Amino acid sequence: MTLPVAPEPHVPFADLPSADLVVDKLYAGGAKGNTGDDPMSKLIKGVGNQGGFRYAGSPAKGTVRLVVLYTSGEDVDWPDHLDVQTGTFTYYGDNKKPGQGLHETKRLGNALMRDAFKASHGTPAERANVPPFLLFEKSGTSGRSVRFRGLLAPGGPTMTSDEELAAIWRATGDKRFQNYRARFTVLDHNLIPRTWIQQLLDGGGPLGGDCPAVWRTWVESRVYRPLLAPSTTVIRSKANQLPDDPVGQAILEEIREYFRGREHDFEACAVAIWRLIAPSTGAVDVTRPSRDGGRDAVGIYVLGPVANPIAIDFALEAKCYATDSSVGVREVSRLISRLRHRNFGVLVTTSFFNKQVQDEVHEDAHPIALVCGRDIIDVLRQHGRTTVDSVREWLKQSFPHP
C-alpha cells in the first residue's frame, strides 16, 4: 500500500502581503484561475505579475529599488541554473528573439542588468544604487506557487567581469541576435524580513533598518559571502540520471548515434564535456585503444595562482552506452585499479550508473566523479548547446569523422 505524500508546508495566499521571505520556502498562488492568482504581486507589491524581470522603479530613469528575478526552469533554449553547492546562479536576459537590440527589450531587463553589473564594480556609493535581486522559481508542484531561492548580488568572488555578464549570440532560423548571460551569487542569508522589503519599496534605501549584513558587506566592500550547500550523499535513480524532457533525450541519442560503431572516438568528446564541467582541466592525453590499459585518457587539473600553479593527475574513462544499459561495478573497478598514484578519476557515460556502483564509490570514498547522461545534457545547455541541431554541429566541428 502506498501512503499519500503529505503536502509541503507553504505560506498561504492570504498571508503573502505580510510574509517574510525564507530560503526554499514555498509561497502559494491563488485559486481563482486567473492572473490574480500570481503570488509575486502579492508578496512584493508593485512589481507586477508577468515576465522574468519584475521590479519597483524605472530602469530608464535609474530608480529601480528592488528586482525580482523569476525563472520557470523550463526554457531549454535559455537554461537558467542554480548551483546550490557554490551559490552561483546563471540567468539569461530578456532579449530572446530577433528584431531588436540587446538593451531594447520591452521590460528593459537587459539594460537593468547592464547598469547593475557596471555599478557593482564601482565605488561603495555606486554599489549602494544596485537594487537587491530576489530570486523566485516556479515550484512545479501546484498551480502558480513559487519558491524563494535567495538574495542575489551581481557577479561572484572568483569571476572576471566577462564571466559575470556576457553578451552571447543566438540564431532563430537565419536571423541572429544577442542576449545576456548573467551570473549572480546567492548570499548567505536565510530570511529576508518584510520590514526591509517595505523599506526598499518605500524608497528608503537598501542599507538602513533591517538590511541583511551580507548585503551591507557586499555594498561597502564587494565581499561576497555565498550560500554554500554541499550535497549530502545521494544515490540517484536511473530516471534522475537521464534527461526527463524530449529535447534532452533527443540530444543524448544524437551523441550516441554520432559515435555508433566507433565508440572509442567518444573518448575525446567525454574529455570536452569534462572540461565544461571542470574548466581548470589542463593538458589531457587520450590514449590509443590498442594500448590504453583501461584508461581512455589521462590528464591534469590545475590549481593555484597562474604564476605558480600545481597540477594534480587524473584518469578518465568514457562509456558511450545506450540509455537502457547501465555502467556497472566491472567498469568502475577497472578505473579504480588504474588510478594508482593518480589523484582522482572521472567516468563519463551517455547512460547511467547502477545503484551498486554509486554505493561502492560513496561508501569506500573513491575519488571518482560519475558523469551521467543528464549531467552531459545539463552542462551542454549551460554552455548554449540547447538543441539537437546545435549539438550535431558541435559534434561535427569538434570530432569530425575520419
Coordinates of C-alpha atoms in Angstrom, one line a residue, residues 15-16 45 49 57 80 108 186 203 222 234 253 257 265 267 281 316 361 367:
D15 CA -0.7 35.7 4.1
L16 CA 1.6 36.7 1.3
K45 CA 3.6 44.9 -4.1
N49 CA 2.7 39.6 -12.3
G57 CA 11.0 51.7 -10.1
D80 CA 18.7 29.4 -16.0
L108 CA 14.4 46.8 -20.2
V186 CA 23.2 33.8 -3.7
G203 CA 12.4 54.3 -1.4
R222 CA 32.2 44.0 -2.6
V234 CA 22.6 10.9 -2.8
E253 CA 20.5 10.0 -28.6
E257 CA 24.3 7.8 -32.7
D265 CA 36.1 8.2 -30.6
E267 CA 36.7 9.5 -25.5
T281 CA 41.4 21.0 -16.6
L316 CA 39.2 9.4 -17.3
V361 CA 32.1 4.8 -4.7
P367 CA 37.9 9.8 -5.6

